[in-house]
Coordinates of C-alpha atoms in Angstrom, one line a residue:
M1 CA 113.8 -68.5 85.4
G2 CA 114.8 -64.9 86.1
N3 CA 115.2 -62.3 83.4
L4 CA 118.5 -62.9 81.6
E5 CA 118.3 -59.7 79.5
P6 CA 121.5 -57.7 80.0
L7 CA 121.1 -54.6 82.1
Q8 CA 121.0 -51.3 80.1
P9 CA 123.6 -48.8 81.1
I10 CA 122.5 -45.8 83.2
T11 CA 122.8 -42.5 81.5
P12 CA 124.9 -40.3 83.8
S13 CA 123.4 -37.0 84.9
N14 CA 123.3 -34.7 87.9
S15 CA 120.1 -32.8 87.7
Y16 CA 120.6 -31.2 91.1
A17 CA 124.0 -29.7 90.2
E18 CA 122.7 -28.5 86.8
R19 CA 119.8 -26.7 88.5
A20 CA 122.0 -25.4 91.2
L21 CA 124.3 -23.7 88.6
I22 CA 121.4 -22.1 86.9
G23 CA 120.0 -20.9 90.2
A24 CA 123.4 -19.5 91.3
V25 CA 123.7 -17.4 88.1
L26 CA 120.1 -16.2 88.2
A27 CA 120.7 -15.1 91.9
N28 CA 124.0 -13.4 91.1
G29 CA 125.1 -12.7 87.6
K30 CA 128.7 -12.5 88.7
A31 CA 128.7 -16.3 89.2
F32 CA 128.8 -16.6 85.4
D33 CA 132.2 -14.9 85.3
E34 CA 133.5 -17.7 87.5
I35 CA 132.1 -20.7 85.6
G36 CA 131.0 -19.4 82.2
S37 CA 134.2 -20.5 80.5
R38 CA 133.9 -24.0 81.9
I39 CA 130.2 -24.8 81.2
T40 CA 128.5 -24.9 77.8
A41 CA 124.9 -25.7 77.1
D42 CA 125.6 -29.1 75.7
M43 CA 126.9 -30.2 79.1
F44 CA 123.3 -30.2 80.6
S45 CA 121.5 -33.6 80.4
E46 CA 118.0 -32.1 80.0
E47 CA 117.0 -30.3 76.8
S48 CA 115.0 -27.7 78.7
L49 CA 118.1 -26.8 80.8
R50 CA 120.3 -26.7 77.7
K51 CA 118.0 -24.0 76.3
V52 CA 117.9 -22.0 79.5
W53 CA 121.7 -22.0 79.8
G54 CA 121.9 -21.0 76.1
I55 CA 119.7 -18.0 76.9
I56 CA 121.8 -17.1 79.9
S57 CA 125.1 -17.3 77.9
D58 CA 123.6 -15.1 75.1
A59 CA 122.5 -12.5 77.6
H60 CA 125.9 -12.4 79.2
R61 CA 127.6 -12.1 75.9
N62 CA 125.3 -9.4 74.6
S63 CA 124.9 -7.2 77.6
G64 CA 127.2 -8.5 80.3
S65 CA 124.2 -9.2 82.5
C66 CA 122.5 -12.6 83.0
G67 CA 120.4 -12.3 86.2
M68 CA 116.7 -13.1 86.4
E69 CA 115.6 -9.7 85.1
A70 CA 117.8 -10.0 82.1
V71 CA 116.7 -13.4 80.9
A72 CA 113.1 -13.5 82.0
P73 CA 111.6 -12.2 78.7
S74 CA 113.5 -14.8 76.7
I75 CA 112.5 -17.5 79.1
A76 CA 108.8 -16.5 78.9
A77 CA 109.0 -16.6 75.1
L78 CA 109.7 -20.3 75.3
G79 CA 106.3 -21.0 77.0
S80 CA 104.7 -21.6 80.4
D81 CA 106.5 -24.8 81.0
Y82 CA 109.8 -22.9 81.0
T83 CA 108.4 -20.2 83.2
Q84 CA 107.3 -22.8 85.7
L85 CA 110.8 -24.5 85.5
M86 CA 112.5 -21.2 86.2
A87 CA 110.2 -20.4 89.1
G88 CA 110.9 -23.8 90.7
I89 CA 114.7 -23.3 90.3
V90 CA 114.6 -19.9 91.9
V91 CA 112.6 -21.2 94.9
Q92 CA 115.0 -24.2 95.3
F93 CA 118.1 -22.1 94.9
P94 CA 117.3 -18.6 96.1
V95 CA 120.9 -17.5 96.6
C96 CA 124.3 -18.1 95.0
E97 CA 126.2 -20.7 97.0
W98 CA 129.7 -19.5 96.2
A99 CA 131.4 -22.1 98.3
M100 CA 129.7 -24.9 96.3
L101 CA 129.9 -23.3 92.9
G102 CA 133.1 -25.1 91.9
R103 CA 131.9 -28.4 93.1
Y104 CA 128.6 -28.1 91.2
C105 CA 130.5 -27.1 88.1
S106 CA 132.8 -30.2 88.3
A107 CA 129.8 -32.5 88.8
V108 CA 128.1 -31.2 85.7
R109 CA 131.3 -31.5 83.6
D110 CA 131.9 -35.0 85.0
S111 CA 128.4 -36.3 84.1
H112 CA 128.7 -34.8 80.6
A113 CA 132.1 -36.5 80.1
R114 CA 130.6 -39.8 81.2
R115 CA 127.8 -39.4 78.6
E116 CA 130.3 -38.6 75.9
I117 CA 132.3 -41.8 76.8
Q118 CA 129.1 -43.8 76.4
R119 CA 128.4 -42.1 73.1
I120 CA 131.8 -42.8 71.5
A121 CA 131.7 -46.4 72.9
K122 CA 128.4 -47.0 71.2
L123 CA 129.7 -45.4 68.0
A124 CA 132.8 -47.7 68.1
E125 CA 130.6 -50.7 68.7
W126 CA 128.5 -49.8 65.6
E127 CA 131.5 -49.0 63.4
S128 CA 133.2 -52.3 64.4
G129 CA 130.3 -54.2 62.9
R130 CA 130.5 -52.6 59.5
A131 CA 132.0 -54.5 56.6
D132 CA 134.0 -51.5 55.3
G133 CA 136.9 -50.0 57.1
T134 CA 139.4 -51.7 59.4
A135 CA 139.9 -52.3 63.1
E136 CA 142.6 -49.7 63.0
D137 CA 140.2 -47.0 61.7
V138 CA 137.7 -47.8 64.5
L139 CA 140.5 -47.7 67.1
Q140 CA 141.7 -44.3 65.8
Q141 CA 138.1 -42.9 66.0
L142 CA 137.8 -44.2 69.6
V143 CA 141.2 -42.8 70.7
S144 CA 140.5 -39.4 69.0
G145 CA 137.1 -39.2 70.7
A146 CA 138.6 -40.1 74.1
E147 CA 141.3 -37.4 73.6
R148 CA 138.6 -34.8 72.8
I149 CA 136.9 -35.7 76.1
A150 CA 140.2 -35.5 78.0
D151 CA 141.0 -32.1 76.4
G152 CA 137.6 -30.8 77.6
M153 CA 138.1 -32.1 81.1
D154 CA 141.4 -30.2 81.2
A155 CA 139.4 -27.0 81.5
D156 CA 138.9 -27.9 85.2
R157 CA 142.6 -27.2 85.8
P158 CA 142.6 -23.7 87.5
A159 CA 144.5 -20.8 86.0
V160 CA 147.7 -19.8 87.8
S161 CA 148.1 -16.3 89.0
A162 CA 151.2 -14.3 88.0
G163 CA 152.3 -14.2 91.6
D164 CA 152.0 -18.0 92.1
A165 CA 153.9 -18.6 88.9
A166 CA 156.6 -16.2 90.0
M167 CA 156.9 -17.9 93.3
R168 CA 157.2 -21.3 91.7
L169 CA 159.9 -19.9 89.4
M170 CA 161.8 -18.5 92.4
Q171 CA 161.7 -21.8 94.2
E172 CA 163.3 -23.5 91.1
T173 CA 165.8 -20.6 90.6
E174 CA 166.8 -20.6 94.3
A175 CA 167.3 -24.3 94.3
N176 CA 169.6 -24.1 91.3
W177 CA 171.4 -21.1 92.8
K178 CA 172.1 -22.9 96.0
S179 CA 173.3 -26.1 94.3
G180 CA 175.3 -24.2 91.6
N181 CA 173.3 -25.9 88.8
Y182 CA 173.3 -24.0 85.5
M183 CA 170.8 -26.5 83.9
S184 CA 167.1 -25.8 83.6
G185 CA 166.3 -29.1 81.9
L186 CA 167.6 -32.7 81.4
R187 CA 171.2 -33.3 80.5
C188 CA 171.7 -34.9 77.1
G189 CA 175.3 -35.9 77.7
L190 CA 176.8 -33.7 75.0
E191 CA 178.4 -31.0 77.1
G192 CA 178.5 -28.3 74.4
L193 CA 174.8 -28.8 73.6
D194 CA 173.9 -28.9 77.3
I195 CA 175.7 -25.5 77.9
K196 CA 174.0 -23.9 74.8
L197 CA 170.5 -25.1 75.7
R198 CA 170.8 -25.3 79.5
G199 CA 169.4 -28.8 79.1
F200 CA 166.2 -30.1 77.5
R201 CA 163.4 -28.5 79.4
P202 CA 160.3 -30.5 80.3
G203 CA 157.2 -29.4 78.3
G204 CA 159.0 -28.4 75.2
M205 CA 159.3 -29.9 71.7
Y206 CA 162.9 -30.1 70.4
V207 CA 163.4 -30.7 66.7
V208 CA 166.4 -32.2 65.1
A209 CA 166.5 -31.5 61.4
A210 CA 168.9 -32.9 58.7
R211 CA 169.2 -34.2 55.2
P212 CA 169.1 -38.0 54.7
G213 CA 172.4 -39.5 55.7
A214 CA 173.5 -36.6 57.8
G215 CA 173.0 -38.4 61.1
K216 CA 169.7 -37.4 62.5
S217 CA 168.8 -40.9 63.7
A218 CA 172.3 -41.3 65.1
L219 CA 171.9 -38.0 67.0
G220 CA 168.5 -39.1 68.2
L221 CA 169.8 -42.4 69.6
T222 CA 172.9 -40.7 71.1
L223 CA 170.6 -38.2 73.0
A224 CA 168.2 -41.0 74.0
T225 CA 170.9 -43.3 75.3
R226 CA 172.9 -40.7 77.2
M227 CA 169.8 -38.9 78.6
A228 CA 168.4 -42.2 79.9
K229 CA 171.7 -43.0 81.6
N230 CA 171.9 -39.5 83.2
E231 CA 168.2 -38.7 83.9
G232 CA 166.0 -41.8 83.8
R233 CA 163.7 -43.8 81.6
G234 CA 162.8 -42.7 78.1
L235 CA 160.7 -43.8 75.1
V236 CA 162.0 -44.0 71.6
W237 CA 159.7 -44.4 68.6
S238 CA 161.5 -45.5 65.4
G239 CA 159.6 -45.6 62.2
E240 CA 162.7 -46.6 60.1
M241 CA 164.6 -49.2 62.1
K242 CA 163.6 -52.2 64.2
A243 CA 164.6 -52.1 67.9
E244 CA 167.4 -54.7 67.3
E245 CA 169.0 -52.5 64.7
L246 CA 169.0 -49.5 67.0
M247 CA 170.7 -51.5 69.7
A248 CA 173.2 -52.8 67.1
R249 CA 174.1 -49.1 66.5
A250 CA 174.6 -48.5 70.2
I251 CA 176.9 -51.6 70.5
A252 CA 178.9 -50.6 67.4
A253 CA 179.4 -47.1 68.8
K254 CA 180.6 -48.5 72.2
L255 CA 183.1 -50.9 70.6
H256 CA 184.2 -48.6 67.8
I257 CA 183.4 -51.2 65.2
P258 CA 181.2 -51.1 62.0
F259 CA 177.5 -51.5 62.4
D260 CA 177.4 -54.5 60.0
E261 CA 179.9 -56.4 62.1
V262 CA 177.5 -56.3 65.1
I263 CA 174.6 -57.4 62.9
T264 CA 176.3 -60.3 61.1
G265 CA 179.3 -61.2 63.3
M266 CA 181.4 -61.1 60.1
W267 CA 184.0 -58.7 58.7
R268 CA 185.1 -58.1 55.2
D269 CA 188.8 -57.9 54.0
H270 CA 190.2 -55.8 51.2
N271 CA 189.6 -58.6 48.7
G272 CA 185.9 -58.7 49.5
D273 CA 186.0 -61.9 51.4
Y274 CA 184.1 -62.4 54.6
H275 CA 185.4 -63.8 57.9
R276 CA 184.1 -64.4 61.4
I277 CA 185.0 -61.8 63.9
S278 CA 187.4 -63.0 66.6
A279 CA 186.1 -64.8 69.6
D280 CA 187.4 -61.9 71.8
K281 CA 185.5 -59.3 69.8
M282 CA 182.4 -61.5 69.9
D283 CA 182.7 -61.6 73.7
K284 CA 182.9 -57.8 73.7
V285 CA 179.7 -57.6 71.6
I286 CA 177.9 -59.9 73.9
K287 CA 179.1 -57.9 77.0
A288 CA 178.0 -54.6 75.4
A289 CA 174.6 -56.1 74.7
Q290 CA 174.3 -57.1 78.3
D291 CA 175.3 -53.6 79.4
L292 CA 172.4 -52.1 77.5
R293 CA 170.1 -53.7 80.0
N294 CA 171.2 -51.0 82.4
I295 CA 170.1 -48.2 80.0
P296 CA 166.4 -47.5 80.8
V297 CA 165.1 -46.9 77.3
E298 CA 162.0 -48.6 75.8
I299 CA 161.7 -48.8 72.0
D300 CA 158.4 -48.6 70.0
D301 CA 159.1 -49.7 66.4
R302 CA 155.6 -49.9 65.1
E303 CA 155.5 -48.4 61.6
G304 CA 153.3 -45.5 60.7
I305 CA 151.7 -45.0 64.1
T306 CA 149.7 -42.0 65.1
V307 CA 150.5 -39.5 67.8
A308 CA 147.5 -40.9 69.7
Q309 CA 148.9 -44.4 69.7
L310 CA 152.3 -43.1 70.8
A311 CA 150.7 -41.0 73.5
A312 CA 148.8 -43.9 74.9
R313 CA 152.1 -45.8 75.5
A314 CA 153.8 -42.6 76.9
R315 CA 151.0 -41.9 79.3
R316 CA 151.1 -45.5 80.6
M317 CA 154.8 -45.3 81.1
K318 CA 154.4 -41.9 82.9
R319 CA 152.0 -43.5 85.4
Q320 CA 154.3 -46.3 86.2
S321 CA 156.7 -46.1 89.1
A322 CA 159.8 -45.8 86.8
G323 CA 158.1 -42.7 85.2
L324 CA 158.9 -41.2 81.8
K325 CA 161.6 -38.5 81.5
F326 CA 161.7 -37.9 77.7
L327 CA 160.4 -39.1 74.3
V328 CA 162.2 -39.3 71.0
A329 CA 160.3 -39.7 67.7
D330 CA 162.2 -40.8 64.6
Y331 CA 160.9 -39.3 62.4
I332 CA 157.8 -37.1 61.9
G333 CA 157.5 -37.8 58.2
L334 CA 156.8 -41.5 59.0
M335 CA 154.0 -40.9 61.4
S336 CA 150.3 -40.9 60.5
A337 CA 147.7 -38.2 61.3
S338 CA 144.2 -38.9 62.4
A339 CA 142.1 -40.9 59.9
S340 CA 140.2 -37.9 58.5
V341 CA 143.3 -35.8 57.9
Q342 CA 145.3 -38.8 56.6
R343 CA 142.6 -39.5 54.0
S344 CA 142.9 -35.9 52.7
G345 CA 146.4 -36.8 51.4
R346 CA 147.6 -33.2 51.9
R347 CA 151.1 -33.4 53.5
V348 CA 151.1 -29.9 54.9
E349 CA 147.9 -30.6 56.9
I350 CA 149.1 -34.1 57.9
V351 CA 152.5 -32.8 59.2
T352 CA 150.8 -29.8 60.8
E353 CA 148.5 -32.0 62.9
I354 CA 151.2 -34.4 63.9
S355 CA 153.6 -31.6 64.9
G356 CA 150.9 -29.8 67.0
D357 CA 149.9 -33.1 68.7
L358 CA 153.5 -33.8 69.6
A359 CA 153.9 -30.4 71.1
K360 CA 150.7 -30.8 73.1
L361 CA 152.0 -34.2 74.4
A362 CA 155.2 -32.6 75.7
R363 CA 153.1 -30.1 77.6
E364 CA 150.7 -32.7 78.9
L365 CA 153.3 -35.1 80.2
D366 CA 155.7 -32.4 81.2
I367 CA 158.6 -34.0 79.4
P368 CA 160.9 -32.9 76.5
V369 CA 159.8 -34.5 73.2
I370 CA 162.6 -34.7 70.7
V371 CA 161.3 -34.9 67.2
L372 CA 163.4 -35.8 64.1
T373 CA 162.5 -34.4 60.7
Q374 CA 164.1 -34.1 57.3
L375 CA 165.3 -31.0 55.5
N376 CA 164.3 -30.2 51.9
R377 CA 166.9 -29.9 49.1
E378 CA 167.1 -26.1 49.1
N379 CA 170.4 -26.1 51.1
E380 CA 172.0 -28.3 48.5
K381 CA 171.5 -25.4 46.0
R382 CA 173.5 -23.0 48.1
D383 CA 177.2 -22.6 48.3
D384 CA 176.9 -22.6 52.1
R385 CA 174.9 -25.8 52.8
R386 CA 174.4 -25.2 56.4
P387 CA 170.7 -25.7 57.2
T388 CA 168.3 -22.9 58.0
L389 CA 164.8 -22.9 59.4
S390 CA 163.2 -22.4 56.0
D391 CA 164.8 -25.7 54.9
I392 CA 162.5 -27.8 57.2
R393 CA 160.4 -30.1 55.0
E394 CA 156.7 -30.1 54.4
S395 CA 155.3 -27.7 57.1
G396 CA 156.2 -24.4 58.7
A397 CA 154.2 -25.6 61.7
I398 CA 157.2 -27.7 62.9
E399 CA 159.2 -24.5 63.3
Q400 CA 156.4 -22.7 65.1
D401 CA 155.6 -25.6 67.5
A402 CA 159.2 -26.2 68.5
R403 CA 160.9 -24.7 71.5
C404 CA 164.2 -25.4 69.9
V405 CA 165.4 -26.5 66.4
I406 CA 168.8 -28.1 65.9
G407 CA 170.2 -28.6 62.4
I408 CA 172.9 -31.1 61.7
Y409 CA 175.7 -30.1 59.2
R410 CA 178.7 -32.2 58.2
E411 CA 181.1 -30.6 55.8
E412 CA 182.6 -34.0 55.2
M413 CA 179.2 -35.1 53.7
S414 CA 179.1 -32.0 51.5
I415 CA 182.6 -32.7 50.2
R416 CA 181.9 -36.4 49.5
L417 CA 179.0 -35.4 47.3
K418 CA 181.6 -33.9 45.0
M419 CA 183.6 -37.2 44.8
G420 CA 183.2 -40.0 42.3
P421 CA 182.9 -43.7 43.0
D422 CA 186.7 -43.9 43.0
G423 CA 187.0 -41.5 45.8
R424 CA 188.4 -38.8 43.6
P425 CA 186.7 -35.5 42.8
V426 CA 184.5 -35.5 39.7
R427 CA 186.2 -33.8 36.9
N428 CA 184.5 -30.7 35.4
S429 CA 184.0 -30.5 31.6
N430 CA 186.8 -28.5 29.9
E431 CA 188.9 -28.6 33.0
T432 CA 192.7 -28.8 32.4
D433 CA 194.8 -31.4 34.0
A434 CA 196.6 -28.8 36.1
A435 CA 193.3 -27.2 37.3
Y436 CA 191.8 -30.6 38.1
M437 CA 194.9 -31.7 40.1
K438 CA 194.9 -28.5 42.1
R439 CA 191.2 -28.7 42.9
A440 CA 191.5 -32.4 43.7
D441 CA 194.4 -31.8 46.1
E442 CA 192.5 -29.0 47.8
L443 CA 189.3 -31.1 48.2
T444 CA 191.3 -34.0 49.5
A445 CA 193.0 -31.8 52.1
M446 CA 189.7 -30.3 53.1
L447 CA 188.2 -33.7 53.5
Q448 CA 191.0 -34.8 55.7
D449 CA 190.6 -31.7 57.8
V450 CA 186.9 -32.1 58.4
R451 CA 186.7 -35.9 58.7
G452 CA 184.7 -37.0 61.7
K453 CA 183.6 -33.4 62.5
A454 CA 180.0 -32.1 62.7
E455 CA 178.2 -29.0 63.6
L456 CA 175.0 -29.0 65.7
I457 CA 173.4 -25.7 64.7
V458 CA 170.9 -24.3 67.1
L459 CA 168.6 -22.5 64.7
K460 CA 165.9 -21.6 67.2
N461 CA 166.1 -21.6 71.0
R462 CA 163.1 -20.1 72.7
G463 CA 164.4 -18.1 75.7
G464 CA 168.0 -18.8 74.9
T465 CA 170.8 -18.2 72.4
T466 CA 171.4 -19.7 68.9
G467 CA 174.6 -20.7 67.3
I468 CA 176.9 -23.6 66.4
V469 CA 177.9 -26.4 68.7
P470 CA 181.0 -28.3 67.4
A471 CA 180.7 -32.1 67.7
L472 CA 182.4 -35.3 66.6
Y473 CA 180.7 -37.8 64.3
D474 CA 181.7 -41.5 64.2
G475 CA 180.6 -42.6 60.8
P476 CA 181.2 -46.4 61.2
G477 CA 179.6 -46.4 64.6
T478 CA 177.0 -43.8 63.6
W479 CA 177.4 -41.9 66.9
F480 CA 177.9 -38.3 68.0
R481 CA 180.3 -37.2 70.7
D482 CA 181.2 -33.8 72.3
V483 CA 184.5 -32.3 71.0
T484 CA 185.9 -32.5 74.6
E485 CA 185.5 -36.3 74.7
G486 CA 187.8 -37.4 71.9
E487 CA 187.1 -39.9 69.1
R488 CA 187.8 -43.0 71.2
S489 CA 185.8 -42.0 74.3
P490 CA 183.0 -44.3 75.6
A491 CA 179.8 -43.8 73.6
W492 CA 177.7 -44.4 76.7

């Protein structure tokens, strides 16, 4: 019988390219200026070549010169074997092949990346056999390791000159000028917000911030549904609600009926008794559910996922023919960081890592990433409860990473906080009947005036203006509309 032992994997290396790079730099020190930022000593497969490149890098950093004369003394100090190695490289590569320099560099980086892939795969194999830990921990380590390799490979992307960047900009500007298009990003379907932001620009992280109950999930779903209808397929991650609940919200908004009627098919009368909704209304619910098939949105409702897990799905969607136009994450406080940071238990570090990774994902996929986050209670201590940037919960990194921050404010919600269970204002101690009645009438009138109204406050807008965008909020249907649409306009 033949040998049935499994074949051992071959360790990737490209000794020729490694020596060619060293020979090029020794022949012409200026070659290091071209490749020095892309090649590090650990990328060489042979220990001897790693040491030689380390000497070359040190010489360039210390004196700006790394030719043969500059490094020869340090090479000689390593012994005769290294002197002979260098002599052989100089003979084999006597001149710098400028035309091949980039190709040699890419070959060395590719071999190094392949070795790193083998290393993390072996580590994952070993970790998966341990009794402690979980499969999720192993997967997280595997994904994190793969992302580090991918980040390193990104160094092969060439820098763009100022002139080339300007020409690309002018192509985009001229196309918009000829078509009369004032948008520089994706339309969200709320006209006032589109005008203020000029659209949601690919590559940016957009933050929607609000107190619990103010409607941040409602705004996230409104943006996702309308943006998908206008621009193309999107991905929504929901850490709070299942996919079915999100779609129930969309149906409730379309039909102008309460959310719970869509979920249960029942309605409640003034006596507290429940009844089936009419057959006609049930047909409309079913029709709206069927219409949602035409909205290209995919929903990921896995709880507590990491950015790496979300990114894996987003990258896969981006590669598919339907593509990926945007991503909505609801909300950042329910996501998990990498295993090591998560174990620390320090919320600021956890949120900082998650925010930074989401911002990087927007740049990588060249899509707008809309991130929902909570505000702290500081605004509730102020007379004017409109949110500010300093109210963002848990980490200032969210504000820094964001291209744009949108705060939600509803005066109706603030007034209702002053009301009791009976719907009347809570009476202050030592308040006279006359004073209470006057204040109650004023609050009731104010409540009626602001009912169904909202403010989308653009707190930060990199490259644009800030300010308040008026909007309408449908409480029973949990949906936002532009003020120009009217309360009974189609939700989507």
